[in-house]
Amino acid sequence: MNHQRLASAVINRRMLVALVMGFSCGLPLLLTLSVLQAWMKEAGVDLTTIGLMSLVGLPYTLKFFWSPVFDRYTLPLMGRRRGWLLVSQLSLMAALAWLGFSNPVAHPELLAVSALAVAFFSASQDIVVDAYRREDLPDHELGLGSSLYINGYRIGMLLASGGGLILSDHLPFSRVYLIMALCLLPGVITTVLTPEPRVASFPVTLTAAVVDPLVEYFNRENALWILVFILMYKIGDTMAAAMTTPFYLDIGFSKTQIGAVVKLFGFWATVGGTIFGGIVMIRLGILRSLWIFGILQAVSTTGFALLAAIGPNLTALSAVIAFENLSGGMGTAAYAAYMASITDKRFTATQYALLTSLMGIPRVLASAPTGYMATVMGWQGFFIFCTLIALPGLLLILRISDQRPA
């Protein structure tokens, strides 16, 4: 690939759209989680009710149930993707304003309904943005486009959680949520200005929108192996991440050191790794990047085992966090790009929603026994195990290397 093509792949309208849309998708997530929990705690709501409010996040897990609607139907204005995207974004802004004017103590049931509405329209926006990004980006730009989307998502989450909590010390939560709703305006403007992607065909009935994506996918030669790969590629990384904070505290780091090095420095290392990984993918392609980034991702986990032997040394912690977050960001970019690349453009919304829902399973199931494993194995043994459990995911790349939609 020549330098001119590389430059055009890095600097263009599609990359800016991916970044802004990522920001719009990341912003609402924590407004129904950590920010809402802080508001309810401050208002004097009991911990049982606060815990139950986490159920309002179910739409993010179940979004594949209504994703076929976005593949099948086209609204009268702005096309199949942009029309649904605009409706989702405007509805999301209204739901955030409604949530802000709810009363956690007097009417917790209305608060729950409004938070559920935020999660539903946010998950709907995620579905359509994922589909738009797949259809808008040519294959050689999927890696960088996905990395910019992920970084936009992280920035949105940071603004909502950090910015939202800081604002709430100076403003009532009703205004905080209204400000956050207005922060979605750049996404709305982008939706209006960006062109509708061209797709040759799409389902003509709702039944076809539900059934055909599954039939098309499972007719592929290695369909089940691809699903296993999606489950396994980041499982070691995920299991290790579930126990890192208790690990840091257990070996002697202070909460201030963890916050400064792991959270702040680590955040920017992840952002850098995601962007670097996206650029590298333009030259190497997605599959070779999956190999290289996956190996680096696995090796970086051994850094925690080394840190367990060294003890609370800030220089060692910084080196481990830099390597782990850089490689993790690169691996995530390749992972997201691969999932986008294997979707059939006729059913992008449905297939991508299914794959991303599947991607979330290890985060819940594989992370559950990690505390017990660390207790039994010790920290060094646990992190070495997390390194080894990543190897099957890497070997599966050999089985899926020729899979693309027809």
mmCIF file of C-alpha atoms in Angstrom:
data_model
loop_
_atom_site.group_PDB
_atom_site.id
_atom_site.type_symbol
_atom_site.label_atom_id
_atom_site.label_comp_id
_atom_site.label_asym_id
_atom_site.label_seq_id
_atom_site.Cartn_x
_atom_site.Cartn_y
_atom_site.Cartn_z
ATOM 1 C CA MET A 1 0.000 0.000 0.000
ATOM 2 C CA ASN A 2 1.521 3.370 -0.988
ATOM 3 C CA HIS A 3 1.788 6.376 1.334
ATOM 4 C CA GLN A 4 -0.953 8.277 -0.506
ATOM 5 C CA ARG A 5 -3.468 5.484 0.073
ATOM 6 C CA LEU A 6 -2.376 5.195 3.713
ATOM 7 C CA ALA A 7 -2.874 8.940 4.231
ATOM 8 C CA SER A 8 -6.304 8.842 2.580
ATOM 9 C CA ALA A 9 -7.321 5.922 4.815
ATOM 10 C CA VAL A 10 -6.248 7.798 7.961
ATOM 11 C CA ILE A 11 -7.577 11.281 7.172
ATOM 12 C CA ASN A 12 -11.061 11.260 5.690
ATOM 13 C CA ARG A 13 -14.710 11.896 6.444
ATOM 14 C CA ARG A 14 -15.391 8.267 7.388
ATOM 15 C CA MET A 15 -12.842 8.308 10.216
ATOM 16 C CA LEU A 16 -14.298 11.485 11.713
ATOM 17 C CA VAL A 17 -17.779 9.970 11.571
ATOM 18 C CA ALA A 18 -16.535 6.796 13.323
ATOM 19 C CA LEU A 19 -14.963 8.876 16.115
ATOM 20 C CA VAL A 20 -18.011 11.092 16.689
ATOM 21 C CA MET A 21 -20.434 8.165 16.556
ATOM 22 C CA GLY A 22 -18.278 6.285 19.080
ATOM 23 C CA PHE A 23 -18.501 9.291 21.406
ATOM 24 C CA SER A 24 -22.292 9.373 21.047
ATOM 25 C CA CYS A 25 -22.540 5.652 21.855
ATOM 26 C CA GLY A 26 -20.185 5.772 24.850
ATOM 27 C CA LEU A 27 -21.738 8.816 26.542
ATOM 28 C CA PRO A 28 -25.083 7.315 27.719
ATOM 29 C CA LEU A 29 -23.728 4.032 29.139
ATOM 30 C CA LEU A 30 -22.539 5.192 32.573
ATOM 31 C CA LEU A 31 -25.404 7.672 32.964
ATOM 32 C CA THR A 32 -27.581 4.664 33.843
ATOM 33 C CA LEU A 33 -24.836 3.036 35.934
ATOM 34 C CA SER A 34 -22.241 4.857 38.060
ATOM 35 C CA VAL A 35 -23.699 8.379 37.722
ATOM 36 C CA LEU A 36 -27.225 7.175 38.439
ATOM 37 C CA GLN A 37 -25.963 5.142 41.409
ATOM 38 C CA ALA A 38 -24.224 8.231 42.840
ATOM 39 C CA TRP A 39 -27.425 10.261 42.458
ATOM 40 C CA MET A 40 -29.557 7.600 44.174
ATOM 41 C CA LYS A 41 -27.040 7.188 47.005
ATOM 42 C CA GLU A 42 -26.921 10.941 47.569
ATOM 43 C CA ALA A 43 -30.734 11.077 47.597
ATOM 44 C CA GLY A 44 -30.848 8.419 50.336
ATOM 45 C CA VAL A 45 -32.134 5.464 48.315
ATOM 46 C CA ASP A 46 -31.368 2.108 49.977
ATOM 47 C CA LEU A 47 -28.585 -0.101 48.577
ATOM 48 C CA THR A 48 -30.980 -2.906 47.587
ATOM 49 C CA THR A 49 -32.861 -0.586 45.234
ATOM 50 C CA ILE A 50 -29.598 0.836 43.874
ATOM 51 C CA GLY A 51 -28.402 -2.703 43.134
ATOM 52 C CA LEU A 52 -31.632 -3.621 41.368
ATOM 53 C CA MET A 53 -31.262 -0.583 39.112
ATOM 54 C CA SER A 54 -28.397 -2.340 37.347
ATOM 55 C CA LEU A 55 -31.105 -4.382 35.584
ATOM 56 C CA VAL A 56 -31.944 -1.350 33.440
ATOM 57 C CA GLY A 57 -28.811 -2.247 31.448
ATOM 58 C CA LEU A 58 -30.466 -5.379 30.026
ATOM 59 C CA PRO A 59 -31.221 -3.761 26.629
ATOM 60 C CA TYR A 60 -27.470 -3.715 25.899
ATOM 61 C CA THR A 61 -27.383 -7.496 26.290
ATOM 62 C CA LEU A 62 -30.672 -8.212 24.511
ATOM 63 C CA LYS A 63 -30.359 -5.760 21.626
ATOM 64 C CA PHE A 64 -30.190 -8.511 18.996
ATOM 65 C CA PHE A 65 -33.904 -9.182 19.590
ATOM 66 C CA TRP A 66 -35.002 -5.953 17.872
ATOM 67 C CA SER A 67 -32.000 -5.427 15.579
ATOM 68 C CA PRO A 68 -33.789 -7.100 12.590
ATOM 69 C CA VAL A 69 -36.233 -4.167 12.533
ATOM 70 C CA PHE A 70 -33.373 -1.868 11.533
ATOM 71 C CA ASP A 71 -32.335 -4.202 8.700
ATOM 72 C CA ARG A 72 -35.860 -4.676 7.377
ATOM 73 C CA TYR A 73 -37.539 -1.254 7.521
ATOM 74 C CA THR A 74 -36.533 2.090 6.046
ATOM 75 C CA LEU A 75 -38.019 5.280 7.467
ATOM 76 C CA PRO A 76 -39.404 7.914 5.043
ATOM 77 C CA LEU A 77 -36.560 10.385 5.632
ATOM 78 C CA MET A 78 -32.751 10.092 5.356
ATOM 79 C CA GLY A 79 -32.465 6.417 4.415
ATOM 80 C CA ARG A 80 -32.350 3.072 6.196
ATOM 81 C CA ARG A 81 -29.385 3.774 8.512
ATOM 82 C CA ARG A 82 -29.471 7.543 8.994
ATOM 83 C CA GLY A 83 -33.256 7.621 9.491
ATOM 84 C CA TRP A 84 -33.187 5.108 12.341
ATOM 85 C CA LEU A 85 -30.049 6.708 13.745
ATOM 86 C CA LEU A 86 -31.653 10.162 13.942
ATOM 87 C CA VAL A 87 -34.779 8.740 15.619
ATOM 88 C CA SER A 88 -32.646 6.837 18.151
ATOM 89 C CA GLN A 89 -30.499 9.870 18.942
ATOM 90 C CA LEU A 90 -33.381 12.330 19.387
ATOM 91 C CA SER A 91 -35.291 9.792 21.491
ATOM 92 C CA LEU A 92 -32.166 9.206 23.576
ATOM 93 C CA MET A 93 -31.763 12.936 24.236
ATOM 94 C CA ALA A 94 -35.410 13.174 25.322
ATOM 95 C CA ALA A 95 -35.045 10.094 27.573
ATOM 96 C CA LEU A 96 -31.948 11.571 29.257
ATOM 97 C CA ALA A 97 -33.810 14.822 29.965
ATOM 98 C CA TRP A 98 -36.760 12.796 31.344
ATOM 99 C CA LEU A 99 -34.391 10.792 33.559
ATOM 100 C CA GLY A 100 -32.858 13.987 34.906
ATOM 101 C CA PHE A 101 -36.220 15.341 36.003
ATOM 102 C CA SER A 102 -37.231 12.093 37.752
ATOM 103 C CA ASN A 103 -37.326 11.803 41.538
ATOM 104 C CA PRO A 104 -35.312 8.868 42.961
ATOM 105 C CA VAL A 105 -37.087 8.958 46.340
ATOM 106 C CA ALA A 106 -40.684 9.940 45.597
ATOM 107 C CA HIS A 107 -41.067 7.980 42.351
ATOM 108 C CA PRO A 108 -38.322 5.353 41.958
ATOM 109 C CA GLU A 109 -40.524 3.392 39.542
ATOM 110 C CA LEU A 110 -40.617 6.351 37.110
ATOM 111 C CA LEU A 111 -36.861 6.737 37.509
ATOM 112 C CA ALA A 112 -36.448 3.067 36.565
ATOM 113 C CA VAL A 113 -38.711 3.434 33.511
ATOM 114 C CA SER A 114 -36.861 6.525 32.290
ATOM 115 C CA ALA A 115 -33.463 4.847 32.849
ATOM 116 C CA LEU A 116 -34.723 1.804 30.930
ATOM 117 C CA ALA A 117 -35.770 4.120 28.090
ATOM 118 C CA VAL A 118 -32.263 5.622 28.040
ATOM 119 C CA ALA A 119 -30.719 2.148 27.856
ATOM 120 C CA PHE A 120 -33.135 1.027 25.125
ATOM 121 C CA PHE A 121 -32.524 4.004 22.842
ATOM 122 C CA SER A 122 -28.799 3.907 23.609
ATOM 123 C CA ALA A 123 -28.634 0.211 22.646
ATOM 124 C CA SER A 124 -30.662 1.004 19.508
ATOM 125 C CA GLN A 125 -28.164 3.723 18.599
ATOM 126 C CA ASP A 126 -25.348 1.179 19.102
ATOM 127 C CA ILE A 127 -27.038 -1.277 16.695
ATOM 128 C CA VAL A 128 -27.460 1.285 13.918
ATOM 129 C CA VAL A 129 -24.019 2.872 14.378
ATOM 130 C CA ASP A 130 -22.344 -0.548 14.156
ATOM 131 C CA ALA A 131 -24.292 -1.289 10.976
ATOM 132 C CA TYR A 132 -23.543 2.132 9.489
ATOM 133 C CA ARG A 133 -19.820 1.835 10.234
ATOM 134 C CA ARG A 134 -19.613 -1.580 8.554
ATOM 135 C CA GLU A 135 -21.426 -0.349 5.446
ATOM 136 C CA ASP A 136 -19.649 3.015 5.284
ATOM 137 C CA LEU A 137 -16.045 1.805 5.648
ATOM 138 C CA PRO A 138 -14.246 -0.154 2.926
ATOM 139 C CA ASP A 139 -12.581 -3.336 4.199
ATOM 140 C CA HIS A 140 -9.071 -1.861 4.375
ATOM 141 C CA GLU A 141 -10.345 0.961 6.644
ATOM 142 C CA LEU A 142 -12.278 -1.248 9.086
ATOM 143 C CA GLY A 143 -9.327 -1.552 11.462
ATOM 144 C CA LEU A 144 -8.655 2.151 11.919
ATOM 145 C CA GLY A 145 -12.354 3.016 11.768
ATOM 146 C CA SER A 146 -13.085 0.520 14.534
ATOM 147 C CA SER A 147 -10.209 1.844 16.646
ATOM 148 C CA LEU A 148 -11.435 5.432 16.331
ATOM 149 C CA TYR A 149 -14.961 4.318 17.210
ATOM 150 C CA ILE A 150 -13.634 2.557 20.334
ATOM 151 C CA ASN A 151 -11.639 5.615 21.396
ATOM 152 C CA GLY A 152 -14.624 7.896 20.811
ATOM 153 C CA TYR A 153 -16.642 5.494 22.966
ATOM 154 C CA ARG A 154 -14.072 5.706 25.761
ATOM 155 C CA ILE A 155 -14.014 9.505 25.614
ATOM 156 C CA GLY A 156 -17.813 9.563 25.845
ATOM 157 C CA MET A 157 -17.709 7.264 28.888
ATOM 158 C CA LEU A 158 -15.030 9.437 30.500
ATOM 159 C CA LEU A 159 -17.056 12.603 29.962
ATOM 160 C CA ALA A 160 -20.224 11.010 31.352
ATOM 161 C CA SER A 161 -18.649 9.406 34.425
ATOM 162 C CA GLY A 162 -15.890 11.852 35.345
ATOM 163 C CA GLY A 163 -17.533 15.002 34.006
ATOM 164 C CA GLY A 164 -20.986 14.027 35.206
ATOM 165 C CA LEU A 165 -19.846 13.361 38.767
ATOM 166 C CA ILE A 166 -17.782 16.567 38.914
ATOM 167 C CA LEU A 167 -20.715 18.629 37.613
ATOM 168 C CA SER A 168 -23.049 17.045 40.157
ATOM 169 C CA ASP A 169 -21.008 18.635 42.971
ATOM 170 C CA HIS A 170 -21.988 22.057 41.612
ATOM 171 C CA LEU A 171 -25.324 21.530 39.834
ATOM 172 C CA PRO A 172 -28.488 19.526 40.513
ATOM 173 C CA PHE A 173 -28.638 16.188 38.698
ATOM 174 C CA SER A 174 -31.515 17.439 36.527
ATOM 175 C CA ARG A 175 -29.139 19.937 34.928
ATOM 176 C CA VAL A 176 -26.310 17.426 34.715
ATOM 177 C CA TYR A 177 -28.482 15.042 32.686
ATOM 178 C CA LEU A 178 -29.729 17.912 30.505
ATOM 179 C CA ILE A 179 -26.122 18.935 29.779
ATOM 180 C CA MET A 180 -25.251 15.333 28.928
ATOM 181 C CA ALA A 181 -28.257 15.167 26.595
ATOM 182 C CA LEU A 182 -27.007 18.283 24.798
ATOM 183 C CA CYS A 183 -23.559 16.678 24.458
ATOM 184 C CA LEU A 184 -25.207 14.269 21.994
ATOM 185 C CA LEU A 185 -25.799 17.109 19.513
ATOM 186 C CA PRO A 186 -22.489 16.523 17.634
ATOM 187 C CA GLY A 187 -23.732 12.996 16.879
ATOM 188 C CA VAL A 188 -27.071 14.317 15.629
ATOM 189 C CA ILE A 189 -25.331 16.874 13.385
ATOM 190 C CA THR A 190 -23.021 14.151 12.053
ATOM 191 C CA THR A 191 -26.022 11.947 11.247
ATOM 192 C CA VAL A 192 -27.652 14.750 9.278
ATOM 193 C CA LEU A 193 -24.504 15.668 7.333
ATOM 194 C CA THR A 194 -22.953 12.267 6.598
ATOM 195 C CA PRO A 195 -24.134 10.356 3.490
ATOM 196 C CA GLU A 196 -26.257 7.208 3.579
ATOM 197 C CA PRO A 197 -24.154 4.118 2.736
ATOM 198 C CA ARG A 198 -25.104 2.227 -0.406
ATOM 199 C CA VAL A 199 -26.111 -1.416 -0.010
ATOM 200 C CA ALA A 200 -27.073 -3.593 -2.978
ATOM 201 C CA SER A 201 -29.932 -5.437 -1.245
ATOM 202 C CA PHE A 202 -31.607 -5.981 2.102
ATOM 203 C CA PRO A 203 -34.448 -8.120 3.558
ATOM 204 C CA VAL A 204 -37.917 -7.456 2.142
ATOM 205 C CA THR A 205 -39.860 -9.053 5.024
ATOM 206 C CA LEU A 206 -39.401 -9.057 8.788
ATOM 207 C CA THR A 207 -39.224 -12.856 8.763
ATOM 208 C CA ALA A 208 -36.362 -12.671 6.288
ATOM 209 C CA ALA A 209 -34.637 -10.063 8.468
ATOM 210 C CA VAL A 210 -34.809 -12.464 11.437
ATOM 211 C CA VAL A 211 -34.145 -15.815 9.739
ATOM 212 C CA ASP A 212 -31.903 -15.040 6.754
ATOM 213 C CA PRO A 213 -28.983 -13.592 8.791
ATOM 214 C CA LEU A 214 -28.824 -16.790 10.837
ATOM 215 C CA VAL A 215 -29.183 -19.043 7.779
ATOM 216 C CA GLU A 216 -26.493 -17.112 5.905
ATOM 217 C CA TYR A 217 -24.111 -17.226 8.853
ATOM 218 C CA PHE A 218 -24.514 -20.898 9.781
ATOM 219 C CA ASN A 219 -24.177 -21.975 6.142
ATOM 220 C CA ARG A 220 -20.527 -20.900 6.318
ATOM 221 C CA GLU A 221 -18.005 -23.707 6.557
ATOM 222 C CA ASN A 222 -16.461 -22.710 9.906
ATOM 223 C CA ALA A 223 -19.409 -20.862 11.437
ATOM 224 C CA LEU A 224 -19.174 -22.546 14.840
ATOM 225 C CA TRP A 225 -15.391 -22.166 14.997
ATOM 226 C CA ILE A 226 -15.809 -18.418 14.411
ATOM 227 C CA LEU A 227 -18.185 -18.210 17.372
ATOM 228 C CA VAL A 228 -15.702 -20.108 19.537
ATOM 229 C CA PHE A 229 -12.949 -17.735 18.390
ATOM 230 C CA ILE A 230 -15.042 -14.701 19.356
ATOM 231 C CA LEU A 231 -15.553 -16.240 22.791
ATOM 232 C CA MET A 232 -11.876 -17.150 23.251
ATOM 233 C CA TYR A 233 -9.763 -14.416 21.628
ATOM 234 C CA LYS A 234 -9.743 -12.037 24.604
ATOM 235 C CA ILE A 235 -10.638 -14.467 27.395
ATOM 236 C CA GLY A 236 -7.193 -14.377 29.032
ATOM 237 C CA ASP A 237 -7.110 -10.597 28.915
ATOM 238 C CA THR A 238 -10.655 -10.436 30.339
ATOM 239 C CA MET A 239 -9.959 -12.855 33.200
ATOM 240 C CA ALA A 240 -6.786 -11.029 34.193
ATOM 241 C CA ALA A 241 -8.525 -7.623 34.113
ATOM 242 C CA ALA A 242 -11.228 -8.871 36.499
ATOM 243 C CA MET A 243 -8.669 -9.268 39.295
ATOM 244 C CA THR A 244 -6.168 -6.479 38.669
ATOM 245 C CA THR A 245 -7.464 -3.968 41.247
ATOM 246 C CA PRO A 246 -7.471 -6.500 44.140
ATOM 247 C CA PHE A 247 -4.027 -7.602 42.911
ATOM 248 C CA TYR A 248 -2.562 -4.081 43.027
ATOM 249 C CA LEU A 249 -3.910 -3.524 46.532
ATOM 250 C CA ASP A 250 -2.799 -6.948 47.751
ATOM 251 C CA ILE A 251 0.845 -6.500 46.753
ATOM 252 C CA GLY A 252 1.060 -3.081 48.407
ATOM 253 C CA PHE A 253 0.131 -0.261 46.021
ATOM 254 C CA SER A 254 -1.939 2.608 47.431
ATOM 255 C CA LYS A 255 -5.276 3.667 45.933
ATOM 256 C CA THR A 256 -3.655 6.970 44.852
ATOM 257 C CA GLN A 257 -0.930 5.102 42.970
ATOM 258 C CA ILE A 258 -3.507 2.845 41.346
ATOM 259 C CA GLY A 259 -5.641 5.826 40.316
ATOM 260 C CA ALA A 260 -2.714 7.796 38.891
ATOM 261 C CA VAL A 261 -0.867 5.011 37.078
ATOM 262 C CA VAL A 262 -3.510 2.411 36.261
ATOM 263 C CA LYS A 263 -6.538 4.573 35.566
ATOM 264 C CA LEU A 264 -5.156 7.840 34.153
ATOM 265 C CA PHE A 265 -1.884 6.714 32.535
ATOM 266 C CA GLY A 266 -3.481 3.401 31.560
ATOM 267 C CA PHE A 267 -6.406 5.146 29.853
ATOM 268 C CA TRP A 268 -4.133 7.068 27.491
ATOM 269 C CA ALA A 269 -1.970 3.989 26.874
ATOM 270 C CA THR A 270 -5.096 2.109 25.774
ATOM 271 C CA VAL A 271 -6.158 4.985 23.514
ATOM 272 C CA GLY A 272 -2.675 5.074 21.977
ATOM 273 C CA GLY A 273 -2.663 1.319 21.475
ATOM 274 C CA THR A 274 -6.070 1.357 19.800
ATOM 275 C CA ILE A 275 -5.088 4.117 17.363
ATOM 276 C CA PHE A 276 -1.692 2.549 16.631
ATOM 277 C CA GLY A 277 -3.342 -0.831 16.088
ATOM 278 C CA GLY A 278 -5.825 0.693 13.662
ATOM 279 C CA ILE A 279 -3.062 2.296 11.608
ATOM 280 C CA VAL A 280 -0.990 -0.903 11.579
ATOM 281 C CA MET A 281 -4.014 -2.871 10.356
ATOM 282 C CA ILE A 282 -4.178 -0.728 7.228
ATOM 283 C CA ARG A 283 -0.789 -2.196 6.235
ATOM 284 C CA LEU A 284 -0.972 -5.695 7.720
ATOM 285 C CA GLY A 285 -4.648 -6.528 7.271
ATOM 286 C CA ILE A 286 -7.019 -7.786 9.947
ATOM 287 C CA LEU A 287 -5.979 -11.456 10.232
ATOM 288 C CA ARG A 288 -2.233 -10.880 10.518
ATOM 289 C CA SER A 289 -2.985 -8.143 13.051
ATOM 290 C CA LEU A 290 -5.113 -10.585 15.070
ATOM 291 C CA TRP A 291 -2.073 -12.883 15.278
ATOM 292 C CA ILE A 292 0.480 -10.236 16.211
ATOM 293 C CA PHE A 293 -1.721 -8.241 18.583
ATOM 294 C CA GLY A 294 -3.069 -11.432 20.173
ATOM 295 C CA ILE A 295 0.460 -12.678 20.919
ATOM 296 C CA LEU A 296 1.432 -9.305 22.408
ATOM 297 C CA GLN A 297 -1.811 -9.273 24.393
ATOM 298 C CA ALA A 298 -1.053 -12.719 25.870
ATOM 299 C CA VAL A 299 2.597 -11.913 26.625
ATOM 300 C CA SER A 300 1.585 -8.673 28.366
ATOM 301 C CA THR A 301 -0.449 -10.675 30.890
ATOM 302 C CA THR A 302 2.757 -12.326 32.113
ATOM 303 C CA GLY A 303 3.849 -8.856 33.185
ATOM 304 C CA PHE A 304 1.438 -9.107 36.110
ATOM 305 C CA ALA A 305 3.087 -12.371 37.206
ATOM 306 C CA LEU A 306 6.438 -10.583 37.063
ATOM 307 C CA LEU A 307 5.020 -7.655 39.049
ATOM 308 C CA ALA A 308 3.798 -10.115 41.714
ATOM 309 C CA ALA A 309 7.423 -11.213 42.155
ATOM 310 C CA ILE A 310 8.862 -7.664 42.165
ATOM 311 C CA GLY A 311 6.313 -6.140 44.548
ATOM 312 C CA PRO A 312 5.039 -2.523 44.808
ATOM 313 C CA ASN A 313 7.543 -0.827 42.489
ATOM 314 C CA LEU A 314 6.061 2.164 40.617
ATOM 315 C CA THR A 315 8.475 1.914 37.688
ATOM 316 C CA ALA A 316 7.607 -1.747 37.183
ATOM 317 C CA LEU A 317 3.870 -0.988 37.513
ATOM 318 C CA SER A 318 4.119 1.760 34.887
ATOM 319 C CA ALA A 319 5.977 -0.534 32.477
ATOM 320 C CA VAL A 320 3.476 -3.374 32.947
ATOM 321 C CA ILE A 321 0.472 -1.048 32.526
ATOM 322 C CA ALA A 322 1.973 0.612 29.441
ATOM 323 C CA PHE A 323 2.633 -2.729 27.706
ATOM 324 C CA GLU A 324 -0.659 -4.348 28.775
ATOM 325 C CA ASN A 325 -2.870 -1.407 27.836
ATOM 326 C CA LEU A 326 -1.094 -0.728 24.543
ATOM 327 C CA SER A 327 -1.349 -4.368 23.469
ATOM 328 C CA GLY A 328 -4.885 -4.678 24.828
ATOM 329 C CA GLY A 329 -5.976 -1.625 22.852
ATOM 330 C CA MET A 330 -4.410 -3.055 19.700
ATOM 331 C CA GLY A 331 -6.093 -6.419 20.267
ATOM 332 C CA THR A 332 -9.482 -4.802 20.840
ATOM 333 C CA ALA A 333 -9.192 -2.816 17.600
ATOM 334 C CA ALA A 334 -8.402 -5.976 15.596
ATOM 335 C CA TYR A 335 -11.151 -7.921 17.367
ATOM 336 C CA ALA A 336 -13.819 -5.295 16.571
ATOM 337 C CA ALA A 337 -12.603 -4.948 12.984
ATOM 338 C CA TYR A 338 -12.750 -8.715 12.454
ATOM 339 C CA MET A 339 -16.329 -8.959 13.711
ATOM 340 C CA ALA A 340 -17.358 -6.136 11.405
ATOM 341 C CA SER A 341 -15.571 -7.712 8.443
ATOM 342 C CA ILE A 342 -17.443 -11.034 8.677
ATOM 343 C CA THR A 343 -20.935 -9.537 8.690
ATOM 344 C CA ASP A 344 -23.001 -9.740 5.510
ATOM 345 C CA LYS A 345 -23.921 -6.198 4.463
ATOM 346 C CA ARG A 346 -27.516 -7.280 3.805
ATOM 347 C CA PHE A 347 -27.958 -8.057 7.510
ATOM 348 C CA THR A 348 -25.324 -5.889 9.181
ATOM 349 C CA ALA A 349 -27.444 -4.722 12.125
ATOM 350 C CA THR A 350 -28.640 -8.206 13.088
ATOM 351 C CA GLN A 351 -25.393 -10.131 12.643
ATOM 352 C CA TYR A 352 -23.205 -7.512 14.332
ATOM 353 C CA ALA A 353 -25.635 -7.231 17.263
ATOM 354 C CA LEU A 354 -25.479 -11.012 17.702
ATOM 355 C CA LEU A 355 -21.678 -11.074 17.574
ATOM 356 C CA THR A 356 -21.217 -8.203 20.026
ATOM 357 C CA SER A 357 -23.719 -9.781 22.424
ATOM 358 C CA LEU A 358 -21.690 -13.002 22.229
ATOM 359 C CA MET A 359 -18.506 -11.004 22.850
ATOM 360 C CA GLY A 360 -19.865 -9.942 26.248
ATOM 361 C CA ILE A 361 -20.349 -13.489 27.557
ATOM 362 C CA PRO A 362 -16.717 -14.077 28.715
ATOM 363 C CA ARG A 363 -16.787 -10.768 30.594
ATOM 364 C CA VAL A 364 -19.519 -12.184 32.824
ATOM 365 C CA LEU A 365 -19.011 -15.961 32.907
ATOM 366 C CA ALA A 366 -15.221 -16.273 32.648
ATOM 367 C CA SER A 367 -14.659 -13.478 35.173
ATOM 368 C CA ALA A 368 -16.911 -15.057 37.813
ATOM 369 C CA PRO A 369 -14.441 -17.706 39.122
ATOM 370 C CA THR A 370 -11.313 -15.537 38.903
ATOM 371 C CA GLY A 371 -11.304 -14.654 42.623
ATOM 372 C CA TYR A 372 -11.380 -18.316 43.596
ATOM 373 C CA MET A 373 -8.677 -19.140 41.028
ATOM 374 C CA ALA A 374 -6.373 -16.388 42.312
ATOM 375 C CA THR A 375 -6.857 -17.640 45.885
ATOM 376 C CA VAL A 376 -6.011 -21.227 44.967
ATOM 377 C CA MET A 377 -3.222 -20.568 42.434
ATOM 378 C CA GLY A 378 -1.644 -17.468 43.941
ATOM 379 C CA TRP A 379 -1.148 -14.297 41.910
ATOM 380 C CA GLN A 380 1.746 -15.590 39.803
ATOM 381 C CA GLY A 381 0.025 -18.862 38.979
ATOM 382 C CA PHE A 382 -3.235 -17.089 38.181
ATOM 383 C CA PHE A 383 -1.689 -14.655 35.680
ATOM 384 C CA ILE A 384 0.359 -17.406 34.030
ATOM 385 C CA PHE A 385 -2.888 -19.348 33.618
ATOM 386 C CA CYS A 386 -4.507 -16.249 32.031
ATOM 387 C CA THR A 387 -1.609 -16.167 29.566
ATOM 388 C CA LEU A 388 -1.985 -19.841 28.633
ATOM 389 C CA ILE A 389 -5.787 -19.703 28.273
ATOM 390 C CA ALA A 390 -5.280 -17.120 25.495
ATOM 391 C CA LEU A 391 -3.432 -19.659 23.298
ATOM 392 C CA PRO A 392 -6.525 -21.566 22.021
ATOM 393 C CA GLY A 393 -7.989 -18.301 20.752
ATOM 394 C CA LEU A 394 -4.806 -17.593 18.813
ATOM 395 C CA LEU A 395 -4.696 -21.094 17.286
ATOM 396 C CA LEU A 396 -8.307 -20.734 16.147
ATOM 397 C CA ILE A 397 -7.178 -18.012 13.730
ATOM 398 C CA LEU A 398 -5.846 -20.865 11.585
ATOM 399 C CA ARG A 399 -9.404 -22.245 11.271
ATOM 400 C CA ILE A 400 -11.140 -18.958 10.456
ATOM 401 C CA SER A 401 -8.579 -17.340 8.184
ATOM 402 C CA ASP A 402 -10.588 -17.777 4.967
ATOM 403 C CA GLN A 403 -14.025 -16.790 6.279
ATOM 404 C CA ARG A 404 -15.819 -13.819 4.755
ATOM 405 C CA PRO A 405 -19.514 -13.372 3.950
ATOM 406 C CA ALA A 406 -20.600 -14.329 0.461
#
